[in-house]
Coordinates of C-alpha atoms in Angstrom, one line a residue:
Chain A
M1 CA -83.5 -9.6 62.7
S2 CA -85.6 -11.9 60.5
D3 CA -85.6 -15.7 60.5
D4 CA -84.4 -15.6 56.9
E5 CA -81.2 -13.7 57.7
F6 CA -78.5 -15.1 55.5
L7 CA -75.6 -12.8 55.6
R8 CA -74.7 -10.5 58.5
V9 CA -71.7 -8.3 58.2
S10 CA -70.9 -6.6 61.5
D11 CA -68.3 -4.0 62.2
V12 CA -65.9 -5.3 59.6
S13 CA -62.6 -3.3 59.5
K14 CA -59.6 -3.8 57.3
W15 CA -56.2 -2.1 56.9
Y16 CA -53.7 -2.3 54.1
G17 CA -50.6 -1.5 56.2
E18 CA -51.4 1.9 57.8
E19 CA -54.3 2.7 55.6
K20 CA -57.7 1.8 56.8
V21 CA -59.8 0.7 53.9
L22 CA -62.9 -0.6 55.7
E23 CA -64.1 0.9 58.9
E24 CA -66.8 -0.9 60.9
V25 CA -68.9 -1.8 58.0
S26 CA -72.2 -3.5 58.8
F27 CA -75.2 -4.7 56.8
E28 CA -77.5 -7.7 56.6
M29 CA -79.1 -9.7 53.8
D30 CA -81.9 -12.2 53.8
R31 CA -82.0 -15.2 51.7
G32 CA -83.0 -14.2 48.1
D33 CA -82.1 -10.6 48.7
V34 CA -80.2 -8.4 46.3
T35 CA -77.9 -5.9 48.0
V36 CA -76.0 -3.4 45.9
L37 CA -72.9 -1.7 47.2
I38 CA -72.3 1.7 45.7
G39 CA -69.7 4.4 46.3
P40 CA -66.8 6.3 44.7
S41 CA -63.8 4.4 43.5
G42 CA -61.5 3.6 46.4
S43 CA -64.4 3.6 48.8
G44 CA -63.8 -0.1 49.7
K45 CA -66.8 -1.7 47.9
S46 CA -64.7 -4.3 46.1
T47 CA -62.6 -5.0 49.2
M48 CA -65.8 -5.5 51.2
L49 CA -67.0 -7.9 48.6
R50 CA -63.8 -9.9 48.7
C51 CA -63.8 -10.2 52.4
V52 CA -67.0 -12.2 52.1
N53 CA -65.2 -15.0 50.2
R54 CA -61.9 -14.3 51.9
L55 CA -60.1 -13.2 48.8
A56 CA -59.3 -10.3 51.1
E57 CA -58.8 -10.7 54.8
A58 CA -60.8 -8.5 57.2
Q59 CA -58.9 -7.9 60.4
E60 CA -61.8 -7.0 62.6
G61 CA -65.5 -7.7 62.9
S62 CA -67.7 -10.6 61.9
I63 CA -69.2 -12.0 58.8
L64 CA -71.9 -14.6 59.4
L65 CA -72.9 -16.5 56.3
D66 CA -75.8 -18.9 56.9
G67 CA -74.9 -18.9 60.6
E68 CA -71.3 -19.7 60.1
E69 CA -68.4 -17.3 60.9
V70 CA -66.6 -16.6 57.7
L71 CA -63.7 -14.8 59.4
S72 CA -63.0 -17.8 61.7
P73 CA -59.3 -18.9 61.3
D74 CA -60.5 -22.5 61.4
L75 CA -62.8 -22.1 58.4
D76 CA -61.9 -24.1 55.3
V77 CA -61.8 -21.2 52.7
D78 CA -62.0 -23.6 49.8
E79 CA -65.2 -25.0 51.2
L80 CA -66.5 -21.4 51.6
R81 CA -65.7 -20.5 48.1
R82 CA -67.4 -23.6 46.8
E83 CA -70.6 -22.0 48.1
V84 CA -70.0 -18.4 47.2
G85 CA -69.7 -17.6 43.5
M86 CA -67.8 -14.6 42.3
V87 CA -67.9 -12.6 39.0
F88 CA -65.0 -10.3 38.3
Q89 CA -64.7 -6.9 36.7
G90 CA -62.0 -8.2 34.3
F91 CA -63.8 -11.5 33.7
N92 CA -60.7 -13.5 34.6
L93 CA -61.7 -16.4 32.4
F94 CA -59.1 -19.2 32.3
A95 CA -57.4 -18.3 29.1
H96 CA -56.3 -21.8 28.0
L97 CA -59.8 -23.3 28.4
T98 CA -62.9 -23.1 26.1
A99 CA -66.1 -21.7 27.4
V100 CA -67.2 -25.2 28.5
G101 CA -63.8 -25.9 30.0
N102 CA -64.0 -22.7 32.0
V103 CA -67.4 -23.6 33.5
A104 CA -66.6 -27.3 33.9
L105 CA -63.3 -26.9 35.8
G106 CA -64.9 -26.3 39.2
P107 CA -67.5 -29.0 39.0
R108 CA -64.9 -31.5 37.7
R109 CA -62.0 -30.7 40.1
V110 CA -63.7 -29.1 43.1
L111 CA -67.0 -31.0 43.3
G112 CA -65.5 -34.2 41.8
L113 CA -68.1 -34.7 39.1
S114 CA -67.2 -37.1 36.3
E115 CA -65.9 -35.6 33.0
T116 CA -69.3 -36.2 31.3
A117 CA -71.4 -34.9 34.2
A118 CA -69.2 -31.8 34.5
R119 CA -69.4 -31.1 30.8
E120 CA -73.2 -31.5 30.9
R121 CA -73.5 -29.1 33.8
A122 CA -71.3 -26.6 32.0
E123 CA -73.3 -26.8 28.8
A124 CA -76.5 -26.3 30.8
Q125 CA -75.1 -23.2 32.5
L126 CA -73.9 -21.8 29.3
E127 CA -77.4 -22.3 27.8
R128 CA -78.7 -20.5 30.8
V129 CA -76.6 -17.4 30.1
G130 CA -77.5 -17.6 26.3
L131 CA -74.2 -19.0 25.1
G132 CA -75.4 -22.3 23.6
E133 CA -73.5 -21.6 20.4
Q134 CA -70.2 -20.8 22.0
F135 CA -69.3 -24.0 23.9
D136 CA -66.0 -24.6 22.3
S137 CA -64.8 -21.0 21.8
Y138 CA -61.8 -19.8 23.7
P139 CA -62.0 -16.5 25.7
A140 CA -59.9 -14.6 23.2
E141 CA -62.6 -15.5 20.6
L142 CA -65.4 -14.1 22.6
S143 CA -66.7 -10.5 23.0
G144 CA -66.4 -8.9 26.4
G145 CA -70.1 -9.4 27.1
Q146 CA -69.9 -13.1 26.1
Q147 CA -66.8 -13.5 28.3
Q148 CA -68.6 -12.0 31.3
R149 CA -71.5 -14.3 30.7
V150 CA -69.1 -17.3 30.7
G151 CA -67.8 -15.9 34.0
I152 CA -71.3 -15.9 35.4
A153 CA -71.9 -19.4 34.2
R154 CA -68.7 -20.5 35.7
A155 CA -69.8 -19.2 39.1
L156 CA -73.3 -20.6 38.8
A157 CA -72.0 -24.1 37.9
M158 CA -70.9 -24.5 41.5
E159 CA -74.5 -24.0 42.6
P160 CA -73.6 -21.3 45.0
K161 CA -75.9 -20.0 47.7
L162 CA -74.5 -16.5 47.3
M163 CA -73.3 -14.7 44.3
L164 CA -70.8 -11.9 44.5
F165 CA -70.5 -9.5 41.5
D166 CA -67.5 -7.2 41.5
E167 CA -68.3 -4.4 39.0
P168 CA -69.3 -7.0 36.4
T169 CA -70.0 -4.4 33.6
S170 CA -67.4 -1.8 34.3
A171 CA -64.9 -3.2 31.8
L172 CA -67.5 -3.6 29.0
D173 CA -68.2 -1.4 26.0
P174 CA -71.6 0.3 26.6
E175 CA -73.4 -1.7 23.9
L176 CA -72.4 -5.0 25.7
I177 CA -73.5 -4.1 29.1
G178 CA -77.2 -4.9 28.4
E179 CA -76.6 -8.6 27.7
V180 CA -74.8 -9.0 31.1
L181 CA -77.4 -7.1 33.0
E182 CA -80.1 -9.2 31.4
V183 CA -78.5 -12.4 32.7
M184 CA -78.2 -10.8 36.1
H185 CA -81.9 -9.8 36.0
G186 CA -82.7 -13.5 35.2
L187 CA -80.9 -14.6 38.4
V188 CA -82.7 -12.0 40.5
D189 CA -86.0 -13.5 39.1
E190 CA -84.9 -17.0 40.0
G191 CA -84.4 -15.8 43.6
M192 CA -80.6 -15.9 43.7
T193 CA -79.1 -14.1 46.7
M194 CA -76.7 -11.5 45.2
L195 CA -74.3 -9.0 46.6
V196 CA -73.4 -6.6 43.8
V197 CA -70.8 -3.8 43.4
T198 CA -71.8 -1.7 40.4
H199 CA -72.1 1.7 39.0
E200 CA -75.2 0.8 37.0
M201 CA -77.7 2.8 39.1
S202 CA -80.8 2.0 37.0
F203 CA -80.1 -1.7 37.5
A204 CA -79.6 -1.1 41.2
R205 CA -82.8 0.8 41.5
E206 CA -84.7 -2.0 39.6
V207 CA -83.5 -5.1 41.4
A208 CA -82.0 -4.1 44.8
D209 CA -83.7 -4.8 48.0
E210 CA -81.2 -2.6 49.7
I211 CA -78.5 -0.1 48.6
V212 CA -75.4 0.4 50.8
F213 CA -73.5 3.6 50.1
L214 CA -69.8 3.4 51.1
D215 CA -67.4 6.2 51.2
D216 CA -63.9 6.2 52.6
G217 CA -64.4 2.6 53.9
R218 CA -67.5 3.6 55.9
V219 CA -71.2 2.9 55.4
V220 CA -72.5 6.4 54.9
E221 CA -76.1 5.4 54.4
R222 CA -78.2 2.4 53.5
G223 CA -81.8 1.7 52.7
P224 CA -84.2 0.6 49.9
P225 CA -83.4 2.1 46.5
E226 CA -86.4 4.5 46.4
Q227 CA -85.4 6.1 49.7
L228 CA -81.7 6.2 49.0
F229 CA -81.9 7.4 45.5
D230 CA -84.8 9.8 45.8
H231 CA -84.5 11.1 49.4
P232 CA -80.9 10.6 50.5
E233 CA -80.5 11.6 54.1
E234 CA -76.8 12.3 54.0
E235 CA -75.3 15.1 52.0
R236 CA -72.4 13.0 50.7
T237 CA -74.9 10.4 49.3
G238 CA -76.6 13.2 47.4
R239 CA -73.4 14.6 46.0
F240 CA -72.2 11.1 44.9
L241 CA -75.5 10.4 43.1
E242 CA -75.5 13.8 41.4
R243 CA -72.0 13.1 40.1
I244 CA -72.9 9.7 38.8
A245 CA -76.1 11.0 37.2
S246 CA -74.2 13.8 35.4
H247 CA -72.0 11.1 33.8
D248 CA -75.0 9.1 32.4
Chain B
M1 CA -64.6 -13.2 17.3
A2 CA -66.0 -16.6 17.5
S3 CA -65.1 -18.6 14.4
A4 CA -64.8 -22.3 13.7
T5 CA -61.2 -22.0 12.4
R6 CA -58.5 -20.8 14.8
P7 CA -56.5 -17.8 13.5
A8 CA -53.4 -19.0 11.7
T9 CA -50.1 -18.1 13.3
V10 CA -47.8 -15.9 11.3
R11 CA -45.5 -18.9 10.9
E12 CA -48.3 -21.0 9.4
R13 CA -49.1 -18.2 6.9
V14 CA -45.5 -18.0 5.9
A15 CA -45.2 -21.7 5.6
D16 CA -48.3 -21.9 3.4
S17 CA -46.9 -19.4 1.0
D18 CA -43.5 -20.9 1.0
R19 CA -43.6 -24.3 -0.6
S20 CA -40.2 -23.4 -2.1
V21 CA -37.3 -25.4 -3.3
G22 CA -35.4 -24.4 -0.2
R23 CA -38.0 -26.0 2.0
L24 CA -38.0 -29.2 0.0
L25 CA -34.2 -29.4 0.1
L26 CA -34.3 -28.9 3.9
V27 CA -36.8 -31.7 4.3
A28 CA -34.9 -33.9 1.9
A29 CA -31.6 -33.2 3.8
G30 CA -33.4 -34.0 7.1
A31 CA -34.7 -37.3 5.8
L32 CA -31.3 -38.3 4.4
F33 CA -29.6 -37.4 7.7
W34 CA -32.0 -39.2 10.0
G35 CA -32.3 -42.1 7.5
W36 CA -28.6 -42.5 7.6
L37 CA -28.5 -42.4 11.4
V38 CA -31.4 -44.7 12.1
V39 CA -30.2 -47.3 9.5
S40 CA -26.7 -47.1 11.0
W41 CA -28.0 -47.7 14.5
V42 CA -30.3 -50.5 13.5
N43 CA -27.5 -52.2 11.6
R44 CA -25.3 -52.1 14.7
W45 CA -28.0 -53.3 17.1
L46 CA -28.8 -56.2 14.9
G47 CA -25.1 -57.2 14.6
G48 CA -24.5 -56.0 11.1
V49 CA -27.4 -57.3 9.0
L50 CA -26.9 -54.8 6.2
V51 CA -23.1 -54.2 6.3
P52 CA -20.6 -55.5 8.8
V53 CA -20.5 -53.5 12.0
G54 CA -18.1 -50.6 11.7
Q55 CA -18.3 -50.4 7.9
P56 CA -20.0 -47.4 6.2
L57 CA -23.4 -48.1 4.7
V58 CA -22.0 -47.2 1.3
P59 CA -18.5 -48.5 0.5
A60 CA -16.0 -45.6 0.6
G61 CA -14.2 -47.0 -2.5
A62 CA -17.3 -46.8 -4.5
V63 CA -17.9 -43.2 -3.5
E64 CA -14.3 -42.3 -4.4
A65 CA -14.5 -44.1 -7.8
T66 CA -17.8 -42.4 -8.7
L67 CA -16.6 -38.9 -7.8
A68 CA -13.3 -39.4 -9.5
A69 CA -15.2 -40.1 -12.7
I70 CA -17.0 -36.8 -12.6
P71 CA -15.0 -33.9 -13.9
G72 CA -14.8 -31.1 -11.4
L73 CA -15.5 -33.3 -8.4
A74 CA -12.5 -35.5 -8.9
A75 CA -10.4 -33.3 -6.6
Y76 CA -12.8 -34.0 -3.7
A77 CA -13.0 -37.8 -4.2
S78 CA -10.4 -38.8 -1.6
D79 CA -11.8 -36.4 1.0
A80 CA -15.3 -37.7 0.4
A81 CA -14.1 -41.3 0.8
F82 CA -12.4 -40.3 4.0
V83 CA -15.6 -38.8 5.4
V84 CA -17.6 -41.9 4.3
E85 CA -15.1 -44.0 6.2
L86 CA -15.9 -41.9 9.3
T87 CA -19.6 -42.3 9.2
P88 CA -20.0 -45.4 11.3
E89 CA -18.0 -43.8 14.2
L90 CA -20.0 -40.5 13.8
A91 CA -23.3 -42.4 13.9
R92 CA -22.2 -44.2 17.1
G93 CA -21.2 -40.9 18.7
T94 CA -24.4 -39.2 17.5
W95 CA -26.5 -41.9 19.2
L96 CA -25.0 -41.1 22.6
T97 CA -25.4 -37.3 21.9
V98 CA -29.1 -37.8 21.1
V99 CA -29.8 -40.1 24.0
I100 CA -27.9 -37.9 26.6
T101 CA -29.7 -34.8 25.3
A102 CA -33.1 -36.4 25.2
V103 CA -33.0 -38.1 28.6
S104 CA -31.3 -35.1 30.4
L105 CA -33.8 -32.7 28.9
A106 CA -36.9 -34.8 29.8
V107 CA -35.8 -35.6 33.4
G108 CA -34.5 -32.0 33.8
F109 CA -38.0 -30.8 32.8
V110 CA -39.6 -33.0 35.5
L111 CA -37.3 -31.3 38.1
A112 CA -37.6 -27.9 36.6
V113 CA -41.4 -27.5 36.9
P114 CA -41.5 -27.9 40.7
L115 CA -38.3 -25.8 41.0
A116 CA -40.0 -23.0 39.0
V117 CA -43.3 -23.3 40.9
A118 CA -41.4 -23.2 44.2
R119 CA -39.5 -20.2 43.1
V120 CA -42.6 -18.2 42.1
Y121 CA -45.2 -19.4 44.7
G122 CA -43.2 -20.9 47.5
R123 CA -41.9 -19.2 50.7
F124 CA -39.1 -21.3 52.2
S125 CA -39.0 -23.5 49.1
A126 CA -38.5 -20.3 47.0
W127 CA -35.1 -19.9 48.7
V128 CA -34.1 -23.5 48.2
S129 CA -35.0 -23.2 44.5
L130 CA -33.2 -19.9 44.2
G131 CA -30.1 -21.4 45.8
Y132 CA -30.1 -24.5 43.7
T133 CA -30.6 -22.5 40.5
E134 CA -27.9 -19.9 41.2
L135 CA -25.4 -22.6 42.3
L136 CA -25.9 -24.7 39.1
R137 CA -26.1 -21.7 36.8
G138 CA -23.2 -19.9 38.4
T139 CA -20.6 -22.6 38.2
P140 CA -19.1 -24.0 35.0
L141 CA -20.9 -27.1 33.7
L142 CA -17.5 -28.7 33.0
A143 CA -16.5 -28.3 36.7
Q144 CA -19.8 -29.9 37.7
L145 CA -19.2 -32.8 35.5
F146 CA -15.6 -33.2 36.9
V147 CA -16.9 -33.1 40.4
L148 CA -19.5 -35.9 39.6
Y149 CA -17.0 -38.0 37.7
Y150 CA -13.5 -37.4 39.1
G151 CA -14.5 -36.0 42.5
L152 CA -17.3 -38.2 43.6
N153 CA -16.4 -41.1 41.3
L154 CA -20.1 -41.6 40.6
A155 CA -19.4 -43.9 37.6
S156 CA -18.6 -46.7 40.1
Y157 CA -21.9 -46.2 42.0
V158 CA -24.3 -46.5 39.1
P159 CA -27.2 -48.6 40.4
G160 CA -27.6 -52.2 39.0
A161 CA -30.7 -51.5 37.1
L162 CA -29.0 -48.8 35.1
S163 CA -25.5 -50.3 34.9
G164 CA -24.8 -51.9 31.6
V165 CA -27.5 -50.1 29.6
F166 CA -24.7 -48.2 27.9
A167 CA -21.3 -49.7 27.0
R168 CA -19.8 -47.5 29.7
D169 CA -21.5 -46.5 33.0
V170 CA -20.0 -43.0 32.7
V171 CA -22.8 -42.1 30.3
W172 CA -25.1 -42.1 33.4
V173 CA -22.8 -39.6 35.1
A174 CA -23.0 -37.3 32.1
I175 CA -26.8 -37.7 32.0
L176 CA -27.0 -36.8 35.8
G177 CA -24.8 -33.8 35.3
F178 CA -26.7 -32.4 32.3
T179 CA -30.0 -33.2 34.1
L180 CA -29.1 -31.3 37.3
N181 CA -27.6 -28.4 35.3
G182 CA -30.3 -28.3 32.7
A183 CA -33.0 -28.3 35.3
A184 CA -31.7 -25.1 36.7
Y185 CA -31.7 -23.4 33.3
Q186 CA -35.1 -24.8 32.4
A187 CA -36.5 -23.7 35.8
E188 CA -35.4 -20.1 35.0
Y189 CA -37.2 -20.2 31.6
I190 CA -40.3 -21.7 33.2
R191 CA -40.3 -19.3 36.1
G192 CA -40.3 -16.3 33.7
A193 CA -43.2 -17.8 31.9
L194 CA -45.2 -18.5 35.0
E195 CA -44.7 -14.9 36.1
S196 CA -46.3 -13.8 32.9
V197 CA -49.6 -15.6 33.7
E198 CA -52.0 -12.9 35.0
E199 CA -52.7 -12.7 38.7
G200 CA -56.4 -12.7 37.9
Q201 CA -56.2 -16.3 36.7
I202 CA -55.1 -17.4 40.1
T203 CA -57.7 -15.3 41.8
A204 CA -60.4 -16.9 39.6
G205 CA -59.1 -20.4 40.4
R206 CA -59.1 -19.7 44.1
A207 CA -62.6 -18.2 43.9
I208 CA -64.2 -21.4 42.6
G209 CA -62.6 -23.3 45.4
L210 CA -59.5 -24.7 43.9
S211 CA -56.6 -24.9 46.4
K212 CA -53.4 -23.0 45.6
L213 CA -51.6 -26.1 44.3
E214 CA -54.7 -27.1 42.2
T215 CA -54.8 -23.6 40.8
I216 CA -51.2 -23.8 39.8
Y217 CA -51.7 -27.3 38.3
Y218 CA -54.9 -26.7 36.4
V219 CA -54.7 -23.0 35.6
V220 CA -51.2 -21.6 35.8
L221 CA -49.0 -24.4 34.4
P222 CA -51.1 -25.1 31.2
Q223 CA -50.7 -21.4 30.3
G224 CA -47.2 -20.8 31.6
L225 CA -45.7 -23.9 29.9
R226 CA -47.1 -22.7 26.6
Y227 CA -45.5 -19.3 27.1
A228 CA -42.3 -21.1 28.0
I229 CA -41.9 -23.1 24.8
P230 CA -39.9 -20.6 22.7
S231 CA -37.3 -19.9 25.4
W232 CA -37.3 -23.5 26.5
T233 CA -36.3 -24.4 22.9
N234 CA -33.2 -22.4 23.5
E235 CA -32.3 -24.7 26.3
F236 CA -32.9 -27.7 24.1
V237 CA -30.6 -26.3 21.5
Y238 CA -27.9 -25.4 24.0
L239 CA -28.0 -28.9 25.6
I240 CA -27.5 -30.6 22.2
K241 CA -24.3 -28.6 21.9
Y242 CA -22.9 -28.6 25.4
S243 CA -23.6 -32.3 25.6
S244 CA -20.2 -32.3 23.9
L245 CA -18.7 -31.6 27.3
A246 CA -19.4 -35.2 28.2
G247 CA -16.4 -36.0 26.0
F248 CA -14.2 -34.5 28.7
I249 CA -15.3 -37.2 31.2
T250 CA -14.6 -39.9 28.5
V251 CA -18.1 -40.4 27.3
P252 CA -17.7 -41.5 23.6
E253 CA -20.3 -39.1 22.2
L254 CA -20.1 -37.3 18.9
Y255 CA -17.5 -34.7 19.8
Y256 CA -15.3 -37.2 21.7
R257 CA -15.2 -39.6 18.7
A258 CA -14.5 -36.7 16.3
D259 CA -11.6 -35.5 18.5
Q260 CA -10.1 -39.0 18.7
I261 CA -10.2 -39.5 15.0
A262 CA -8.8 -36.0 14.4
S263 CA -5.9 -36.6 16.7
E264 CA -5.0 -39.8 15.0
T265 CA -5.4 -38.5 11.4
F266 CA -4.6 -34.8 11.9
R267 CA -7.4 -33.9 9.5
Y268 CA -9.0 -31.5 12.1
T269 CA -10.6 -29.1 9.6
L270 CA -12.5 -31.8 7.6
I271 CA -13.5 -33.8 10.6
F272 CA -14.8 -30.9 12.7
V273 CA -16.6 -29.4 9.7
V274 CA -18.4 -32.7 9.3
T275 CA -19.0 -32.9 13.1
G276 CA -20.3 -29.3 13.1
V277 CA -22.7 -30.1 10.3
T278 CA -24.0 -33.1 12.3
Y279 CA -24.6 -30.9 15.3
L280 CA -26.3 -28.3 13.1
A281 CA -28.6 -31.0 11.7
L282 CA -29.5 -32.1 15.3
V283 CA -30.2 -28.5 16.3
L284 CA -32.3 -27.7 13.2
T285 CA -34.3 -30.9 13.9
A286 CA -34.9 -29.8 17.5
S287 CA -36.0 -26.3 16.6
K288 CA -38.3 -27.6 13.8
L289 CA -39.7 -30.2 16.2
M290 CA -40.4 -27.5 18.9
E291 CA -42.1 -25.3 16.3
R292 CA -44.4 -28.2 15.5
V293 CA -45.1 -28.7 19.2
E294 CA -45.8 -25.0 19.6
D295 CA -48.3 -25.0 16.8
R296 CA -49.9 -28.2 18.0
V297 CA -50.7 -26.8 21.5
A298 CA -51.4 -23.3 20.4
I299 CA -54.6 -21.7 21.8
P300 CA -56.0 -18.4 20.6
G301 CA -55.0 -15.7 23.0
I302 CA -52.0 -17.5 24.4
G303 CA -48.4 -17.2 23.2
S304 CA -48.0 -17.7 19.5
G305 CA -51.7 -18.4 19.1
S306 CA -52.3 -14.7 19.8
E307 CA -53.2 -12.5 17.0
E308 CA -51.3 -9.5 18.4

């Protein structure tokens, strides 16, 4: 265990009724690390991600974030979510607010910034994701790629110490994926700690410090991308990667 | 795509292409109707500065004489004069109809929003809200008014601050009745609209650290209330008309006055046609007003602002 350890997920299990969706999942991340969760649909990747900011409740195990137990019943979840940004597959932008309104809502209402300060912060974040021209556009007026970049800016505006990405490009047309990945690349370069669920294997290979392969709610294999992609130890990992590759 | 101008609603496009005579006539009729009402009310409040209180704004005799002189209209001269004679009473009644509707609707809305929120997002409170809504929607409004007025005799308990605002305190009982009943109906409309707000909106609100209530207030309601406008307008229109039930607990609103005059003069058809037209004018005003509101608050992608 390194001194820089930032997130430690230990033996996390979760059931939906009778069905076990996560089974003793464990992995660790250092500050500034990028960890990518891969696996077939229904393998529990998104659920695992949501357990970290308690949008889903794990029933067993432990998640230590910066030394604090996330699964503690005494934890203030709103406080936790202030520090953990999340980007959704379906963008989930606030439909009634402009791009600036979407990004400013958290700083204004959660962090308590003044109207002006919140707007300034929102504009700065939108510039950061390359949307300086779209401040006053409503979500319905933006392309999918633009909407997702607003979604990223909205999470960044809270100045999170960890960013969760839940299949951020899965709902996008192929030609719009690049602009979102580019923004995510930028965050990696800035040293943001990121936990990413994605099917973009080339992106994972480029930026990930560790890949965690989940199947049936279990960690089948994990390791650095070169090892996991090129020399998978488990047969299941190999089969999954072949299937993904044949789709590309 | 991102554009400086918002997409026009279908209604706007139709309105732009339809600067027709019909539209102008409607606007003119509306101006005449509301002009007559407002001048009548102001005249009464100021103690008869224009014409003595109780007198029509235009002398009935003059109208009769004018029409009698026009061939073809002469047959209607005496009926027209009769209607003109009625107008001061109708204007007085309409005032109460308008006030009762407006106050009940506004206060009912303030009650309906938390009722709807409780129903959709509450646990125990959802049952309370459901019980209230079903009780108030499931029993006749007239029976509710009778319970408040005859049963509980609330007219004699009107608080000092409110007592005397209207000539008769029973007006407050009617407002209370319509508020409580309307809140139940409004809550149903708003509930439906809240349920149509996507789940992902709430997830996103919670994910940035807003509490459940904050998410409802800042994210769900601004969208849900926009969705609710068209069906909520129905409630507005209904309330204008069923405010006439106040007549049954002796509130001298439009229907009550019309009924009184009719039973004295036996000219039921003429009087209730005129009364009906007055209600129609109020209803048309309400729906036009709500169309305006809907366009004003329209946002691309939500409700009528949507291109789909």
